[in-house]
Coordinates of C-alpha atoms in Angstrom, one line a residue:
X1 CA 0.0 0.0 0.0
X2 CA 1.1 3.6 -0.2
X3 CA 0.3 6.9 1.6
X4 CA -2.1 8.9 -0.6
X5 CA -2.7 11.9 1.7
X6 CA -1.2 13.1 5.0
X7 CA -2.9 15.7 7.2
X8 CA -1.6 17.2 10.5
X9 CA -3.9 18.9 12.9
X10 CA -1.2 19.9 15.3
X11 CA 2.3 18.5 15.8
X12 CA 5.4 20.5 16.6
X13 CA 5.6 23.5 14.3
X14 CA 2.8 22.2 12.0
X15 CA -0.8 23.1 12.4
X16 CA -3.8 22.3 10.0
X17 CA -1.6 21.3 7.0
X18 CA -1.9 18.5 4.5
X19 CA 0.0 17.0 1.5
X20 CA -1.2 15.0 -1.4
X21 CA 1.1 12.1 -2.4
X22 CA 1.0 11.5 -6.1
X23 CA 1.8 8.0 -7.5
X24 CA 5.5 7.3 -7.7
X25 CA 8.4 8.8 -5.6
X26 CA 7.6 11.8 -3.4
X27 CA 10.5 13.9 -2.2
X28 CA 10.1 16.4 0.7
X29 CA 12.8 19.1 0.2
X30 CA 13.4 21.7 2.9
X31 CA 16.0 23.6 4.8
X32 CA 17.4 22.7 8.2
X33 CA 14.8 23.0 10.9
X34 CA 12.1 23.2 8.2
X35 CA 10.2 20.3 9.8
X36 CA 11.3 17.2 7.8
X37 CA 12.0 15.1 10.9
X38 CA 8.9 16.5 12.6
X39 CA 6.8 15.3 9.5
X40 CA 8.4 11.8 9.7
X41 CA 7.7 11.6 13.5
X42 CA 4.1 12.7 12.9
X43 CA 3.6 9.9 10.4
X44 CA 5.1 7.4 12.9
X45 CA 2.8 8.8 15.7
X46 CA -0.4 8.5 13.5
X47 CA 0.4 4.8 12.8
X48 CA 1.9 3.7 16.2
X49 CA 1.0 6.2 18.9
X50 CA 2.7 9.1 20.7
X51 CA 5.9 8.8 22.6
X52 CA 6.8 10.8 25.7
X53 CA 10.0 12.6 26.6
X54 CA 12.2 11.5 29.5
X55 CA 10.8 14.2 31.8
X56 CA 7.2 13.1 31.1
X57 CA 6.3 16.0 28.9
X58 CA 4.5 15.7 25.6
X59 CA 6.7 14.6 22.7
X60 CA 6.3 17.2 19.9
X61 CA 3.4 19.3 21.4
X62 CA 1.2 21.3 19.2
X63 CA 3.3 24.5 19.4
X64 CA 1.5 26.2 16.5
X65 CA -2.0 25.2 17.7
X66 CA -4.5 22.7 16.3
X67 CA -5.5 19.4 17.7
X68 CA -2.4 17.2 18.4
X69 CA -2.3 14.4 15.9
X70 CA -3.6 13.9 12.3
X71 CA -5.0 11.6 9.7
X72 CA -3.6 9.8 6.7
X73 CA -5.3 8.1 3.7
X74 CA -3.8 4.7 2.7
X75 CA -4.4 3.2 -0.8
X76 CA -4.0 -0.6 -0.9
X77 CA -2.9 -2.7 -3.9
X78 CA -6.6 -3.7 -4.4
X79 CA -7.5 0.0 -4.9
X80 CA -9.2 0.3 -1.4
X81 CA -8.9 3.6 0.5
X82 CA -8.5 3.3 4.3
X83 CA -8.4 6.3 6.6
X84 CA -6.3 6.3 9.9
X85 CA -6.8 9.0 12.5
X86 CA -5.0 9.4 15.8
X87 CA -5.2 12.3 18.2
X88 CA -3.8 12.7 21.8
X89 CA -2.5 15.4 24.1
X90 CA 0.0 13.1 25.9
X91 CA 2.1 10.0 25.2
X92 CA 0.4 6.7 24.5
X93 CA -2.1 5.3 22.1
X94 CA -4.3 8.4 22.1
X95 CA -7.7 8.3 20.3
X96 CA -7.4 5.9 17.2
X97 CA -10.1 5.5 14.5
X98 CA -9.6 3.3 11.4
X99 CA -12.3 3.7 8.7
X100 CA -12.8 1.1 6.0
X101 CA -13.9 1.9 2.4
X102 CA -17.4 0.6 3.4
X103 CA -17.6 3.3 6.1
X104 CA -17.2 0.8 9.1
X105 CA -14.9 2.0 11.9
X106 CA -12.4 -0.1 13.7
X107 CA -9.5 0.3 16.2
X108 CA -6.1 -1.1 16.9
X109 CA -6.9 -4.7 15.8
X110 CA -8.1 -3.3 12.4
X111 CA -4.9 -1.3 12.0
X112 CA -2.7 -4.3 12.8
X113 CA -4.5 -6.3 10.1
X114 CA -4.1 -3.4 7.6
X115 CA -0.3 -3.2 8.4
X116 CA 0.1 -7.0 8.2
X117 CA 1.6 -7.2 11.7
X118 CA 4.3 -4.5 11.1
X119 CA 5.3 -3.0 14.5
X120 CA 7.0 0.3 15.3
X121 CA 10.6 -1.1 15.3
X122 CA 10.1 -2.8 11.9
X123 CA 8.5 0.4 10.5
X124 CA 11.3 2.7 11.8
X125 CA 14.1 0.4 10.7
X126 CA 12.8 -0.6 7.2
X127 CA 10.1 1.8 5.9
X128 CA 10.5 5.1 7.8
X129 CA 14.1 5.5 9.0
X130 CA 15.9 8.8 9.5
X131 CA 19.6 9.8 10.0
X132 CA 19.5 8.5 13.5
X133 CA 18.5 5.0 12.4
X134 CA 21.2 5.1 9.7
X135 CA 23.8 5.9 12.2
X136 CA 22.7 3.1 14.6
X137 CA 23.0 -0.3 12.9
X138 CA 21.6 -1.8 16.1
X139 CA 18.1 -0.8 14.9
X140 CA 18.3 -3.7 12.5
X141 CA 18.9 -6.2 15.4
X142 CA 15.4 -6.6 16.6
X143 CA 13.8 -10.0 16.3
X144 CA 10.9 -8.8 14.1
X145 CA 13.2 -6.7 11.9
X146 CA 15.6 -9.6 11.4
X147 CA 12.7 -11.9 10.6
X148 CA 11.4 -9.6 7.9
X149 CA 14.9 -9.1 6.4
X150 CA 15.5 -12.9 6.4
X151 CA 12.0 -13.4 4.8
X152 CA 12.8 -10.9 2.1
X153 CA 16.1 -12.7 1.4
X154 CA 14.3 -16.0 1.2
X155 CA 11.8 -14.8 -1.3
X156 CA 8.9 -14.5 1.2
X157 CA 8.2 -10.8 0.4
X158 CA 7.0 -8.9 3.4
X159 CA 6.3 -12.0 5.5
X160 CA 8.5 -12.4 8.6
X161 CA 10.4 -15.8 8.7
X162 CA 10.0 -15.8 12.4
X163 CA 6.2 -15.3 12.2
X164 CA 6.1 -18.0 9.4
X165 CA 8.0 -20.4 11.7
X166 CA 5.7 -19.5 14.6
X167 CA 2.6 -20.2 12.5
X168 CA 4.1 -23.5 11.2
X169 CA 4.8 -24.5 14.8
X170 CA 1.3 -23.6 15.8
X171 CA -0.2 -25.5 12.9
X172 CA 2.0 -28.5 13.8
X173 CA 0.9 -28.4 17.4
X174 CA -2.8 -28.1 16.2
X175 CA -2.3 -31.3 14.2
X176 CA -0.1 -33.4 16.6
X177 CA 1.3 -33.0 20.1
X178 CA 3.2 -35.9 21.8
X179 CA 1.2 -35.4 25.1
X180 CA -2.0 -34.2 23.5
X181 CA -5.3 -35.9 23.0
X182 CA -7.5 -33.5 21.0
X183 CA -5.2 -33.0 18.0
X184 CA -6.4 -34.8 14.8
X185 CA -3.3 -37.0 14.5
X186 CA -3.4 -37.8 18.2
X187 CA -7.1 -38.8 17.7
X188 CA -6.1 -41.0 14.7
X189 CA -3.4 -42.7 16.8
X190 CA -6.0 -43.3 19.6
X191 CA -8.4 -44.6 17.0
X192 CA -5.7 -47.0 15.6
X193 CA -5.2 -48.3 19.2
X194 CA -8.9 -48.9 19.6
X195 CA -9.1 -50.7 16.2
X196 CA -6.1 -52.9 17.2
X197 CA -7.7 -53.8 20.4
X198 CA -10.9 -54.7 18.6
X199 CA -8.9 -56.9 16.1
X200 CA -7.3 -58.8 19.0
X201 CA -10.7 -59.2 20.6
X202 CA -12.2 -60.5 17.3
X203 CA -9.4 -63.1 16.9
X204 CA -10.5 -64.6 20.2
X205 CA -14.2 -64.9 19.2
X206 CA -14.0 -68.4 17.4
X207 CA -12.5 -70.1 20.5
X208 CA -15.1 -68.3 22.7
X209 CA -17.8 -69.4 20.3
X210 CA -16.8 -73.1 20.5
X211 CA -16.6 -72.9 24.2
X212 CA -20.0 -71.2 24.4
X213 CA -21.4 -74.0 22.0
X214 CA -20.1 -76.7 24.3
X215 CA -21.5 -75.0 27.4
X216 CA -24.9 -74.6 25.6
X217 CA -25.0 -78.3 24.8
X218 CA -24.2 -79.2 28.4
X219 CA -26.8 -76.7 29.6
X220 CA -29.5 -78.2 27.3
X221 CA -28.7 -81.8 28.6
X222 CA -28.9 -80.5 32.2
X223 CA -32.1 -78.7 31.5
X224 CA -33.7 -82.0 30.1
X225 CA -32.6 -83.9 33.2
X226 CA -34.0 -81.1 35.4
X227 CA -37.3 -81.2 33.5
X228 CA -37.8 -85.0 34.1
X229 CA -36.9 -84.5 37.7
X230 CA -39.4 -81.6 37.9
X231 CA -42.2 -83.8 36.5
X232 CA -41.5 -86.5 39.1
X233 CA -41.4 -84.0 41.8
X234 CA -44.6 -82.3 40.5
X235 CA -46.5 -85.6 40.6
X236 CA -45.3 -86.3 44.1
X237 CA -46.2 -82.7 45.2
X238 CA -49.8 -83.2 43.7
X239 CA -50.3 -86.4 45.7
X240 CA -49.0 -84.7 48.9
X241 CA -51.4 -81.8 48.3
X242 CA -54.3 -84.1 48.0
X243 CA -53.3 -85.8 51.3
X244 CA -53.0 -82.3 52.9
X245 CA -56.6 -81.4 51.6
X246 CA -58.1 -84.6 53.0
X247 CA -56.4 -84.2 56.4
X248 CA -59.2 -81.9 57.9
X249 CA -61.9 -84.3 56.7
X250 CA -60.2 -87.3 58.3
X251 CA -59.7 -85.3 61.5
X252 CA -63.4 -84.4 61.6
X253 CA -64.4 -88.0 61.1
X254 CA -62.1 -89.0 63.9
X255 CA -63.7 -86.5 66.2
X256 CA -67.2 -87.7 65.3
X257 CA -66.2 -91.3 65.9
X258 CA -64.7 -90.3 69.3
X259 CA -67.9 -88.4 70.2
X260 CA -70.1 -91.4 69.2
X261 CA -67.9 -93.6 71.3
X262 CA -68.5 -91.4 74.3
X263 CA -72.4 -91.4 74.0
X264 CA -74.8 -93.8 75.8
X265 CA -75.6 -96.8 73.6
X266 CA -79.1 -97.1 75.2
X267 CA -80.2 -94.0 73.2
X268 CA -80.7 -96.2 70.2
X269 CA -83.9 -97.6 71.9
X270 CA -87.4 -95.6 72.4
X271 CA -87.5 -93.9 75.8
X272 CA -90.1 -94.8 78.4
X273 CA -91.7 -91.3 78.6
X274 CA -92.2 -91.0 74.9
X275 CA -96.0 -91.2 75.2
X276 CA -96.1 -88.4 77.8
X277 CA -94.0 -86.2 75.5
X278 CA -96.3 -86.9 72.6
X279 CA -99.4 -85.9 74.7
X280 CA -97.8 -82.6 75.8
X281 CA -97.1 -81.7 72.2
X282 CA -100.7 -82.5 71.0
X283 CA -102.1 -80.3 73.8
X284 CA -100.0 -77.4 72.6
X285 CA -101.2 -77.9 69.1
X286 CA -104.9 -77.8 70.2
X287 CA -104.2 -74.5 72.1
X288 CA -102.8 -72.9 69.0
X289 CA -105.8 -74.0 66.9
X290 CA -108.1 -72.3 69.4
X291 CA -106.2 -69.1 69.1
X292 CA -106.5 -69.2 65.3
X293 CA -110.3 -69.6 65.5
X294 CA -110.5 -66.5 67.7
X295 CA -108.6 -64.5 65.2
X296 CA -110.9 -65.7 62.4
X297 CA -114.0 -64.5 64.4
X298 CA -112.4 -61.0 64.8
X299 CA -111.8 -60.9 61.1
X300 CA -115.4 -61.8 60.4
X301 CA -116.7 -59.0 62.7
X302 CA -114.5 -56.4 61.0
X303 CA -115.8 -57.6 57.6
X304 CA -119.4 -57.2 58.9
X305 CA -118.7 -53.7 60.1
X306 CA -117.1 -52.8 56.7
X307 CA -120.1 -54.2 54.9
X308 CA -122.4 -51.9 57.0
X309 CA -120.5 -48.7 55.9
X310 CA -122.2 -46.2 53.3
X311 CA -120.1 -45.2 50.4
X312 CA -120.5 -41.5 49.0
X313 CA -120.2 -41.9 45.3
X314 CA -119.8 -38.1 44.6
X315 CA -116.8 -37.9 46.9
X316 CA -115.4 -41.1 45.4
X317 CA -115.9 -39.6 41.9
X318 CA -114.1 -36.4 43.0
X319 CA -111.1 -38.4 44.5
X320 CA -108.8 -37.1 41.7
X321 CA -109.8 -33.5 42.3
X322 CA -109.3 -33.9 46.0
X323 CA -105.9 -35.3 45.5
X324 CA -105.1 -32.4 43.1
X325 CA -106.3 -29.9 45.7
X326 CA -104.0 -31.5 48.2
X327 CA -101.2 -31.1 45.8
X328 CA -102.1 -27.5 45.0
X329 CA -102.2 -26.7 48.6
X330 CA -98.7 -28.1 49.1
X331 CA -97.6 -26.1 46.0
X332 CA -99.2 -23.0 47.3
X333 CA -97.4 -23.3 50.5
X334 CA -94.1 -23.8 48.6
X335 CA -94.9 -20.8 46.4
X336 CA -95.6 -18.7 49.4
X337 CA -92.1 -19.5 50.7
X338 CA -90.6 -18.7 47.3
X339 CA -92.5 -15.5 47.1
X340 CA -91.2 -14.4 50.4
X341 CA -87.6 -15.2 49.3
X342 CA -88.2 -13.5 45.9
X343 CA -89.5 -10.4 47.7
X344 CA -86.4 -10.3 49.9
X345 CA -84.2 -10.8 46.8
X346 CA -86.1 -8.0 44.9
X347 CA -85.4 -5.7 47.8
X348 CA -81.7 -6.5 47.7
X349 CA -81.6 -6.1 43.9
X350 CA -83.5 -2.8 44.1
X351 CA -80.9 -1.6 46.6
X352 CA -78.1 -2.7 44.3
X353 CA -79.6 -1.0 41.3
X354 CA -80.2 2.2 43.3
X355 CA -76.5 2.1 44.4
X356 CA -75.3 1.7 40.8
X357 CA -77.7 4.4 39.6
X358 CA -76.1 6.7 42.2
X359 CA -72.7 5.9 41.0
X360 CA -73.8 6.5 37.4
X361 CA -74.6 10.1 38.2
X362 CA -78.4 10.2 38.2
X363 CA -79.1 7.9 35.3
X364 CA -82.3 5.9 35.2
X365 CA -82.3 2.1 35.2
X366 CA -83.3 1.7 31.5
X367 CA -80.5 4.0 30.4
X368 CA -77.9 2.2 32.5
X369 CA -79.1 -1.2 31.4
X370 CA -79.0 -0.1 27.7
X371 CA -75.3 0.8 28.0
X372 CA -73.0 -1.6 26.1
X373 CA -70.9 -3.4 28.8
X374 CA -69.6 -6.2 26.5
X375 CA -66.0 -7.3 26.6
X376 CA -65.1 -5.5 23.3
X377 CA -66.5 -2.2 24.8
X378 CA -64.5 -2.7 28.0
X379 CA -61.4 -3.5 26.1
X380 CA -61.9 -0.5 23.8
X381 CA -62.2 1.7 26.9
X382 CA -59.0 0.3 28.4
X383 CA -57.2 0.8 25.0
X384 CA -58.3 4.4 24.8
X385 CA -57.2 4.9 28.4
X386 CA -53.8 3.4 27.6
X387 CA -53.3 5.6 24.5
X388 CA -54.4 8.7 26.5
X389 CA -51.9 7.9 29.2
X390 CA -49.0 7.3 26.8
X391 CA -49.8 10.5 24.9
X392 CA -50.0 12.5 28.2
X393 CA -46.7 11.1 29.5
X394 CA -45.0 11.8 26.1
X395 CA -46.3 15.3 26.0
X396 CA -45.2 16.0 29.6
X397 CA -41.7 14.5 29.0
X398 CA -41.3 16.5 25.7
X399 CA -42.4 19.7 27.3
X400 CA -40.0 19.2 30.3
X401 CA -37.1 18.4 27.9
X402 CA -37.9 21.5 25.8
X403 CA -38.2 23.8 28.9
X404 CA -35.0 22.4 30.4
X405 CA -33.0 22.9 27.1
X406 CA -34.4 26.4 26.7
X407 CA -33.4 27.4 30.3
X408 CA -29.9 26.0 29.7
X409 CA -29.6 27.9 26.4
X410 CA -30.7 31.1 28.1
X411 CA -28.2 30.6 30.9
X412 CA -25.4 30.0 28.4
X413 CA -26.3 32.9 26.2
X414 CA -26.3 35.1 29.3
X415 CA -22.7 34.1 30.0
X416 CA -19.9 36.4 28.6
X417 CA -18.3 34.7 25.6
X418 CA -14.5 35.1 25.1
X419 CA -13.6 37.5 22.4
X420 CA -11.3 35.8 19.9
X421 CA -10.8 38.8 17.6
X422 CA -10.4 38.6 13.9
X423 CA -9.1 35.1 12.9
X424 CA -7.1 36.5 10.0
X425 CA -5.6 39.5 11.9
X426 CA -2.5 37.5 13.0
X427 CA -2.0 35.3 9.9
X428 CA 0.4 37.7 8.1
X429 CA 2.2 38.3 11.4
X430 CA 2.6 34.5 11.9
X431 CA 4.0 34.1 8.3
X432 CA 6.4 37.0 8.8
X433 CA 7.5 35.6 12.2
X434 CA 8.2 32.2 10.6
X435 CA 10.2 33.8 7.8
X436 CA 12.2 35.8 10.4
X437 CA 13.0 32.5 12.3
X438 CA 14.1 30.8 9.1
X439 CA 16.2 33.9 8.1
X440 CA 18.0 34.0 11.5
X441 CA 18.5 30.3 11.5
X442 CA 20.1 30.4 8.0
X443 CA 22.2 33.4 9.2
X444 CA 23.5 31.5 12.2
X445 CA 24.2 28.4 10.2
X446 CA 26.1 30.2 7.5
X447 CA 28.1 32.6 9.6
X448 CA 31.1 30.2 9.7
X449 CA 31.0 29.5 6.0
X450 CA 30.7 33.2 5.1
X451 CA 33.9 33.9 7.1
X452 CA 36.0 31.5 5.0
X453 CA 38.6 33.1 2.8
X454 CA 37.6 33.8 -0.8
X455 CA 39.9 31.1 -2.1
X456 CA 37.8 28.5 -0.3
X457 CA 34.8 29.4 -2.5
X458 CA 36.6 28.7 -5.7
X459 CA 34.8 26.2 -8.0
X460 CA 37.5 23.5 -7.6
X461 CA 37.4 23.7 -3.8
X462 CA 33.6 23.8 -3.8
X463 CA 33.4 20.8 -6.0
X464 CA 35.9 18.9 -3.9
X465 CA 34.1 19.7 -0.6
X466 CA 30.7 19.0 -2.1
X467 CA 31.8 15.6 -3.4
X468 CA 32.6 14.4 0.1
X469 CA 28.9 13.9 1.2
X470 CA 28.1 12.2 -2.1
X471 CA 30.9 9.7 -1.6
X472 CA 29.9 9.1 2.0
X473 CA 26.3 8.6 1.0
X474 CA 27.2 6.1 -1.8
X475 CA 29.4 4.1 0.6
X476 CA 26.7 3.8 3.3
X477 CA 24.0 3.0 0.6
X478 CA 26.1 0.2 -0.8
X479 CA 26.6 -1.2 2.7
X480 CA 22.8 -1.2 3.5
X481 CA 21.5 -2.0 0.0
X482 CA 19.9 1.5 -0.2
X483 CA 22.3 2.9 -2.8
X484 CA 19.8 5.1 -4.6
X485 CA 18.1 6.7 -1.5
X486 CA 21.4 7.5 0.3
X487 CA 23.0 8.7 -2.9
X488 CA 20.2 11.2 -3.2
X489 CA 20.6 12.3 0.4
X490 CA 24.3 12.7 -0.2
X491 CA 23.7 14.8 -3.3
X492 CA 21.3 17.1 -1.3
X493 CA 24.0 17.5 1.3
X494 CA 26.5 18.3 -1.4
X495 CA 24.2 21.0 -2.8
X496 CA 23.8 22.5 0.7
X497 CA 27.6 22.6 1.2
X498 CA 28.0 24.3 -2.2
X499 CA 25.3 26.8 -1.5
X500 CA 26.9 27.7 1.9
X501 CA 30.4 28.1 0.3
X502 CA 29.4 30.2 -2.7
X503 CA 26.8 32.5 -1.0
X504 CA 28.1 35.9 0.0
X505 CA 26.9 37.8 3.1
X506 CA 24.7 39.9 0.8
X507 CA 22.6 36.8 0.1
X508 CA 21.4 36.3 3.6
X509 CA 18.5 38.7 3.3
X510 CA 19.4 41.3 5.8
X511 CA 17.5 43.8 3.7
X512 CA 14.2 41.9 4.3
X513 CA 14.4 41.8 8.1
X514 CA 13.0 45.3 8.8
X515 CA 10.0 44.7 6.6
X516 CA 9.4 41.3 8.2
X517 CA 9.8 42.8 11.7
X518 CA 7.2 45.4 10.8
X519 CA 4.8 42.8 9.4
X520 CA 5.3 40.7 12.6
X521 CA 4.4 43.7 14.8
X522 CA 7.9 44.0 16.3
X523 CA 10.1 47.1 16.6
X524 CA 13.4 47.2 14.5
X525 CA 16.2 45.4 16.1
X526 CA 14.0 43.0 18.0
X527 CA 15.9 40.1 19.7
X528 CA 15.2 36.4 19.5
X529 CA 13.4 36.6 22.9
X530 CA 11.1 39.3 21.4
X531 CA 10.4 36.9 18.5
X532 CA 9.6 34.1 21.0
X533 CA 7.2 36.4 23.0
X534 CA 5.5 37.5 19.8
X535 CA 5.1 33.9 18.8
X536 CA 3.5 33.1 22.2
X537 CA 1.1 36.1 21.8
X538 CA 0.0 35.0 18.3
X539 CA -0.5 31.4 19.5
X540 CA -2.6 32.7 22.5
X541 CA -4.6 34.9 20.1
X542 CA -5.3 31.9 17.9
X543 CA -6.2 29.7 20.8
X544 CA -8.8 32.4 22.1
X545 CA -10.3 32.6 18.6
X546 CA -10.6 28.8 18.4
X547 CA -12.2 28.8 21.9
X548 CA -14.7 31.5 20.9
X549 CA -15.4 29.7 17.6
X550 CA -16.1 26.4 19.4
X551 CA -18.4 28.1 22.0
X552 CA -20.3 29.8 19.2
X553 CA -20.7 26.5 17.4
X554 CA -21.8 24.9 20.6
X555 CA -24.4 27.6 21.1
X556 CA -25.7 27.2 17.6
X557 CA -26.0 23.4 18.1
X558 CA -27.8 24.0 21.3
X559 CA -30.2 26.4 19.6
X560 CA -30.9 23.7 17.0
X561 CA -31.5 21.2 19.8
X562 CA -34.0 23.6 21.5
X563 CA -35.8 24.1 18.1
X564 CA -36.1 20.3 17.6
X565 CA -37.2 19.7 21.1
X566 CA -39.9 22.5 20.6
X567 CA -41.1 20.7 17.5
X568 CA -41.1 17.4 19.4
X569 CA -43.2 19.0 22.2
X570 CA -45.6 20.4 19.7
X571 CA -46.0 17.0 18.0
X572 CA -46.5 15.3 21.4
X573 CA -49.2 17.8 22.3
X574 CA -50.8 17.2 18.9
X575 CA -50.8 13.5 19.5
X576 CA -52.4 14.1 22.9
X577 CA -55.1 16.2 21.3
X578 CA -55.7 13.4 18.7
X579 CA -56.0 10.8 21.5
X580 CA -58.5 13.1 23.3
X581 CA -60.5 13.5 20.1
X582 CA -60.6 9.8 19.6
X583 CA -61.7 9.3 23.2
X584 CA -64.5 11.9 22.8
X585 CA -65.7 10.1 19.6
X586 CA -65.7 6.8 21.5
X587 CA -67.8 8.3 24.2
X588 CA -70.3 9.6 21.6
X589 CA -70.5 6.2 19.9
X590 CA -70.9 4.2 23.2
X591 CA -73.6 6.5 24.6
X592 CA -71.6 7.7 27.6
X593 CA -71.7 11.3 28.9
X594 CA -69.4 13.7 27.0
X595 CA -66.3 14.7 29.0
X596 CA -66.2 11.5 31.0
X597 CA -62.8 10.3 32.0
X598 CA -61.7 6.7 31.5
X599 CA -62.1 6.0 35.2
X600 CA -65.8 7.3 35.0
X601 CA -66.4 5.2 31.9
X602 CA -65.1 2.1 33.5
X603 CA -67.3 2.7 36.6
X604 CA -70.4 3.2 34.3
X605 CA -69.6 -0.1 32.5
X606 CA -69.3 -1.9 35.8
X607 CA -72.6 -0.3 37.1
X608 CA -74.3 -1.3 33.8
X609 CA -73.2 -5.0 34.3
X610 CA -74.4 -5.1 37.9
X611 CA -77.8 -3.4 37.0
X612 CA -78.3 -5.8 34.1
X613 CA -77.7 -8.9 36.3
X614 CA -80.0 -7.5 39.0
X615 CA -82.8 -6.9 36.5
X616 CA -82.4 -10.4 35.1
X617 CA -82.6 -12.0 38.5
X618 CA -85.6 -9.9 39.4
X619 CA -87.5 -10.9 36.3
X620 CA -86.7 -14.6 37.1

């Protein structure tokens, strides 16, 4: 991938600047202290975070203003554009945002995938090195850097050989581990052991089958012998059971025989008083016959009295009516009881209806009973009540939010805003101040060269002295396989040496200094301390303007919030009015009094149900 655009919000001497990187080689050319190293460190900070100085202060603070950090646009080989932003006031990772071409936003993990695992050491030693890295060959001794260099020499491109070895080792351990059990090869070995054990077990099955067949034959023979023995024992048991069943009978016979043996043998002959016994029994029989004759006489007398009775044929003919009258009399008595109960129930129902009519606000019974108290009507009332409650809560919340935002806006508008002045008033002074700094830096750098004798600026001497950086750059480039880049750096250094040697004191631009001092707002002959104080004043002026601009933007945003909250409050009140209109329409359709609240409507529906049940029970 390549860097397509680099923007710096605030880093060292840079503030709100950006560069477009065209395809091909991009060369940043500038004088000493122009900010080339600052630009390189800003690029490193955007990709890998901010470093801190030894005393804990911010590394490259935003001296010229702006938000410390920046953003860069990266173009991949597939033509995708990724944006990397990082800002922070101190050392550390700061606030990182990586945006994909699709618009999704990621963090450090997304940036690591985008850089293919390149860390700060690898980036500083291979892709973004400066003179300090060139002077210190130890920067190429890191494990990650050595792995990348070894991978490039082995034809692996940008892949680290150490990372490749680590991945291969991880893949090897994921497939097989000597002491593992879950790896695929370990599972295959375990499966092979199981299959070997099964094969050994299967080889023993024929002998086990023959042994089992012999045991089965022996068991069958033993079973046949046991069956014959069981039949014999069954017959013997049946005989013994029959003997056991006959034992009580035999015992009873033995007892009877014993009792007969104990009786008097003379009882087998007719006793001597047998005639007297017979006479007594005949006398008792005659007595019973006399009693029977007396009973017959009583029956005859009763029959005679019955024959003398006179039968009323009319009463006999009205027997059914008499029985019906008896039944009606019993029914009348029961009806009288029910009427008494019904009267008591009617009194109770009348009291209930009167109570419900009182709750209904003076309605009559017919109007209350005619009210629709069905389940759909009750559910519709509850639904309207729910919608009214939601609309009322939403309107109250929206009005409260709008009122709170309006009060906050009024309080903030009443505060005194910082006056930042004209944002463009100090721009020309800042430009002149930077030009003065560069002019004095060039003057101090060239003072020694300007004092050289005139013979030292001859063409031959200049060429000889200028060739030294070129030669040194070529030697170092050959040593580190960066011949073209370090040759170009040596050529630039040679041109700088030549320029220092051939310039005369008149080229230093002393004639422009009074004009620049006037543009910067400084008196003639101002010292370097005066320049530093003026730079601080301009930076403070710019900071006040930025603060005033941010507060003005915040107030504008808050006014927009108040406007939107006002519209939301109006919409919520409109929704509440719509819910109220729907409720009024429902009251009109259902026959309820206009202006009734949902609570009153529910009480009316409950009263209608009670009154309807009371009327039905009263009719029954």
